[in-house]
Amino acid sequence: MMMRAAGLILALALGACAAQAQTPPRLDGDWVVDLSTEPGTPYTRPMQLALHADGTVTGSFYESEIQAGRWRTDRGRTCVSFRTTDGVGPYHSAACLVGDHVEGQTWAEHRNFLFNWNAVR
């Protein structure tokens, strides 16, 4: 009886560890994106990400609704990719969780720029 109880406890503990191992890092939530171009002149904008079980992402970036967002955890990292708009053209953004911050980039073909950015909580 004692062995059976010990086995059950071990099985529950291993199951909990496996569940934790499958939980993706926390990329969802509220972020402050640093879009500064001049040293010493802060320029930040909010980003809110909601990662859904079906692999989609919703939320907002730079006060624009995220469109066609997707996320994935693979090769040891969790990343998102999505589109927003300024009303003139699309902005394509991709970002990955790196430790406690996000590293990303945004491409706006209609504005002829690619911008690298970072975000923190």
PDB file of C-alpha atoms in Angstrom:
ATOM      1  CA  MET A   1       0.000   0.000   0.000  1.00  0.00           C
ATOM      2  CA  MET A   2       2.840   2.362   0.912  1.00  0.00           C
ATOM      3  CA  MET A   3       4.602   1.652  -2.423  1.00  0.00           C
ATOM      4  CA  ARG A   4       1.382   2.281  -4.353  1.00  0.00           C
ATOM      5  CA  ALA A   5       0.920   5.669  -2.639  1.00  0.00           C
ATOM      6  CA  ALA A   6       4.553   6.608  -3.285  1.00  0.00           C
ATOM      7  CA  GLY A   7       4.154   5.622  -6.929  1.00  0.00           C
ATOM      8  CA  LEU A   8       1.015   7.746  -7.241  1.00  0.00           C
ATOM      9  CA  ILE A   9       2.758  10.757  -5.698  1.00  0.00           C
ATOM     10  CA  LEU A  10       5.708  10.335  -8.064  1.00  0.00           C
ATOM     11  CA  ALA A  11       3.375  10.040 -11.064  1.00  0.00           C
ATOM     12  CA  LEU A  12       1.526  13.228 -10.060  1.00  0.00           C
ATOM     13  CA  ALA A  13       4.797  15.105  -9.562  1.00  0.00           C
ATOM     14  CA  LEU A  14       6.130  13.995 -12.949  1.00  0.00           C
ATOM     15  CA  GLY A  15       2.845  14.951 -14.580  1.00  0.00           C
ATOM     16  CA  ALA A  16       3.050  18.436 -13.071  1.00  0.00           C
ATOM     17  CA  CYS A  17       6.626  18.816 -14.325  1.00  0.00           C
ATOM     18  CA  ALA A  18       5.588  17.742 -17.827  1.00  0.00           C
ATOM     19  CA  ALA A  19       2.713  20.247 -17.817  1.00  0.00           C
ATOM     20  CA  GLN A  20       5.101  23.029 -16.798  1.00  0.00           C
ATOM     21  CA  ALA A  21       7.558  22.043 -19.535  1.00  0.00           C
ATOM     22  CA  GLN A  22       4.802  22.396 -22.152  1.00  0.00           C
ATOM     23  CA  THR A  23       3.737  25.860 -20.975  1.00  0.00           C
ATOM     24  CA  PRO A  24       5.183  28.438 -23.387  1.00  0.00           C
ATOM     25  CA  PRO A  25       7.141  31.408 -22.006  1.00  0.00           C
ATOM     26  CA  ARG A  26       4.968  34.378 -21.253  1.00  0.00           C
ATOM     27  CA  LEU A  27       4.950  36.537 -24.347  1.00  0.00           C
ATOM     28  CA  ASP A  28       1.326  37.523 -23.930  1.00  0.00           C
ATOM     29  CA  GLY A  29       0.405  40.595 -21.931  1.00  0.00           C
ATOM     30  CA  ASP A  30       1.283  44.282 -21.914  1.00  0.00           C
ATOM     31  CA  TRP A  31       4.629  45.601 -23.214  1.00  0.00           C
ATOM     32  CA  VAL A  32       6.262  49.007 -23.631  1.00  0.00           C
ATOM     33  CA  VAL A  33       8.015  49.167 -27.000  1.00  0.00           C
ATOM     34  CA  ASP A  34      11.106  51.363 -27.340  1.00  0.00           C
ATOM     35  CA  LEU A  35      11.002  53.031 -30.755  1.00  0.00           C
ATOM     36  CA  SER A  36      13.612  55.662 -29.928  1.00  0.00           C
ATOM     37  CA  THR A  37      15.837  56.856 -32.747  1.00  0.00           C
ATOM     38  CA  GLU A  38      17.772  59.530 -30.854  1.00  0.00           C
ATOM     39  CA  PRO A  39      19.936  58.617 -27.838  1.00  0.00           C
ATOM     40  CA  GLY A  40      18.510  60.216 -24.706  1.00  0.00           C
ATOM     41  CA  THR A  41      15.161  60.969 -26.373  1.00  0.00           C
ATOM     42  CA  PRO A  42      12.710  58.283 -25.299  1.00  0.00           C
ATOM     43  CA  TYR A  43       9.909  57.332 -27.672  1.00  0.00           C
ATOM     44  CA  THR A  44       7.744  54.445 -26.499  1.00  0.00           C
ATOM     45  CA  ARG A  45       4.437  52.958 -27.529  1.00  0.00           C
ATOM     46  CA  PRO A  46       2.254  50.222 -26.026  1.00  0.00           C
ATOM     47  CA  MET A  47       1.894  46.673 -27.313  1.00  0.00           C
ATOM     48  CA  GLN A  48      -0.710  44.269 -25.971  1.00  0.00           C
ATOM     49  CA  LEU A  49      -0.503  40.620 -27.041  1.00  0.00           C
ATOM     50  CA  ALA A  50      -3.025  37.833 -26.441  1.00  0.00           C
ATOM     51  CA  LEU A  51      -1.721  34.426 -27.549  1.00  0.00           C
ATOM     52  CA  HIS A  52      -4.517  31.928 -28.158  1.00  0.00           C
ATOM     53  CA  ALA A  53      -4.351  28.113 -28.068  1.00  0.00           C
ATOM     54  CA  ASP A  54      -5.076  27.897 -31.817  1.00  0.00           C
ATOM     55  CA  GLY A  55      -1.850  29.782 -32.626  1.00  0.00           C
ATOM     56  CA  THR A  56      -3.472  33.140 -33.314  1.00  0.00           C
ATOM     57  CA  VAL A  57      -2.495  36.469 -31.773  1.00  0.00           C
ATOM     58  CA  THR A  58      -4.802  39.395 -31.080  1.00  0.00           C
ATOM     59  CA  GLY A  59      -4.214  42.722 -29.389  1.00  0.00           C
ATOM     60  CA  SER A  60      -2.694  45.999 -30.461  1.00  0.00           C
ATOM     61  CA  PHE A  61       0.617  47.574 -31.367  1.00  0.00           C
ATOM     62  CA  TYR A  62       1.260  51.323 -31.606  1.00  0.00           C
ATOM     63  CA  GLU A  63      -2.470  51.927 -30.974  1.00  0.00           C
ATOM     64  CA  SER A  64      -3.383  49.813 -34.038  1.00  0.00           C
ATOM     65  CA  GLU A  65      -5.349  46.551 -33.916  1.00  0.00           C
ATOM     66  CA  ILE A  66      -3.322  43.428 -34.695  1.00  0.00           C
ATOM     67  CA  GLN A  67      -4.502  41.716 -37.874  1.00  0.00           C
ATOM     68  CA  ALA A  68      -3.690  38.173 -39.004  1.00  0.00           C
ATOM     69  CA  GLY A  69      -1.475  37.529 -35.964  1.00  0.00           C
ATOM     70  CA  ARG A  70       0.216  34.174 -35.386  1.00  0.00           C
ATOM     71  CA  TRP A  71       2.510  32.790 -32.657  1.00  0.00           C
ATOM     72  CA  ARG A  72       4.640  29.705 -32.250  1.00  0.00           C
ATOM     73  CA  THR A  73       7.086  28.178 -29.812  1.00  0.00           C
ATOM     74  CA  ASP A  74       9.815  26.310 -31.683  1.00  0.00           C
ATOM     75  CA  ARG A  75      13.598  25.886 -31.531  1.00  0.00           C
ATOM     76  CA  GLY A  76      13.670  27.131 -27.966  1.00  0.00           C
ATOM     77  CA  ARG A  77      11.913  30.443 -28.501  1.00  0.00           C
ATOM     78  CA  THR A  78       8.420  31.912 -28.657  1.00  0.00           C
ATOM     79  CA  CYS A  79       7.738  34.398 -31.445  1.00  0.00           C
ATOM     80  CA  VAL A  80       4.823  36.344 -32.911  1.00  0.00           C
ATOM     81  CA  SER A  81       4.199  37.774 -36.337  1.00  0.00           C
ATOM     82  CA  PHE A  82       1.370  40.115 -37.235  1.00  0.00           C
ATOM     83  CA  ARG A  83       0.167  42.975 -39.409  1.00  0.00           C
ATOM     84  CA  THR A  84      -1.093  46.402 -38.369  1.00  0.00           C
ATOM     85  CA  THR A  85      -1.921  49.482 -40.427  1.00  0.00           C
ATOM     86  CA  ASP A  86      -1.664  53.255 -40.246  1.00  0.00           C
ATOM     87  CA  GLY A  87      -4.635  53.619 -42.605  1.00  0.00           C
ATOM     88  CA  VAL A  88      -2.303  54.125 -45.584  1.00  0.00           C
ATOM     89  CA  GLY A  89      -0.505  50.802 -45.727  1.00  0.00           C
ATOM     90  CA  PRO A  90       0.426  47.679 -43.776  1.00  0.00           C
ATOM     91  CA  TYR A  91       3.117  47.296 -41.136  1.00  0.00           C
ATOM     92  CA  HIS A  92       4.503  43.758 -40.812  1.00  0.00           C
ATOM     93  CA  SER A  93       5.994  42.999 -37.398  1.00  0.00           C
ATOM     94  CA  ALA A  94       7.788  39.972 -35.999  1.00  0.00           C
ATOM     95  CA  ALA A  95       9.131  39.604 -32.470  1.00  0.00           C
ATOM     96  CA  CYS A  96      10.548  36.974 -30.133  1.00  0.00           C
ATOM     97  CA  LEU A  97      10.701  36.664 -26.375  1.00  0.00           C
ATOM     98  CA  VAL A  98      14.340  36.794 -25.247  1.00  0.00           C
ATOM     99  CA  GLY A  99      14.610  36.239 -21.512  1.00  0.00           C
ATOM    100  CA  ASP A 100      12.499  38.959 -19.888  1.00  0.00           C
ATOM    101  CA  HIS A 101      12.187  41.242 -22.936  1.00  0.00           C
ATOM    102  CA  VAL A 102      11.034  41.173 -26.555  1.00  0.00           C
ATOM    103  CA  GLU A 103      13.216  41.809 -29.606  1.00  0.00           C
ATOM    104  CA  GLY A 104      11.347  42.705 -32.764  1.00  0.00           C
ATOM    105  CA  GLN A 105      11.294  44.427 -36.094  1.00  0.00           C
ATOM    106  CA  THR A 106       8.674  46.158 -38.193  1.00  0.00           C
ATOM    107  CA  TRP A 107       8.682  46.560 -41.963  1.00  0.00           C
ATOM    108  CA  ALA A 108       6.565  49.197 -43.702  1.00  0.00           C
ATOM    109  CA  GLU A 109       7.022  48.836 -47.446  1.00  0.00           C
ATOM    110  CA  HIS A 110       4.916  51.922 -48.220  1.00  0.00           C
ATOM    111  CA  ARG A 111       7.203  54.008 -45.988  1.00  0.00           C
ATOM    112  CA  ASN A 112      10.389  52.294 -47.200  1.00  0.00           C
ATOM    113  CA  PHE A 113      11.711  51.371 -43.773  1.00  0.00           C
ATOM    114  CA  LEU A 114      12.633  48.438 -41.567  1.00  0.00           C
ATOM    115  CA  PHE A 115      12.866  49.255 -37.873  1.00  0.00           C
ATOM    116  CA  ASN A 116      14.382  47.112 -35.104  1.00  0.00           C
ATOM    117  CA  TRP A 117      12.901  47.571 -31.625  1.00  0.00           C
ATOM    118  CA  ASN A 118      12.845  46.173 -28.087  1.00  0.00           C
ATOM    119  CA  ALA A 119      10.063  45.930 -25.521  1.00  0.00           C
ATOM    120  CA  VAL A 120       9.891  45.496 -21.760  1.00  0.00           C
ATOM    121  CA  ARG A 121       7.053  44.956 -19.286  1.00  0.00           C
TER     122      ARG A 121
END
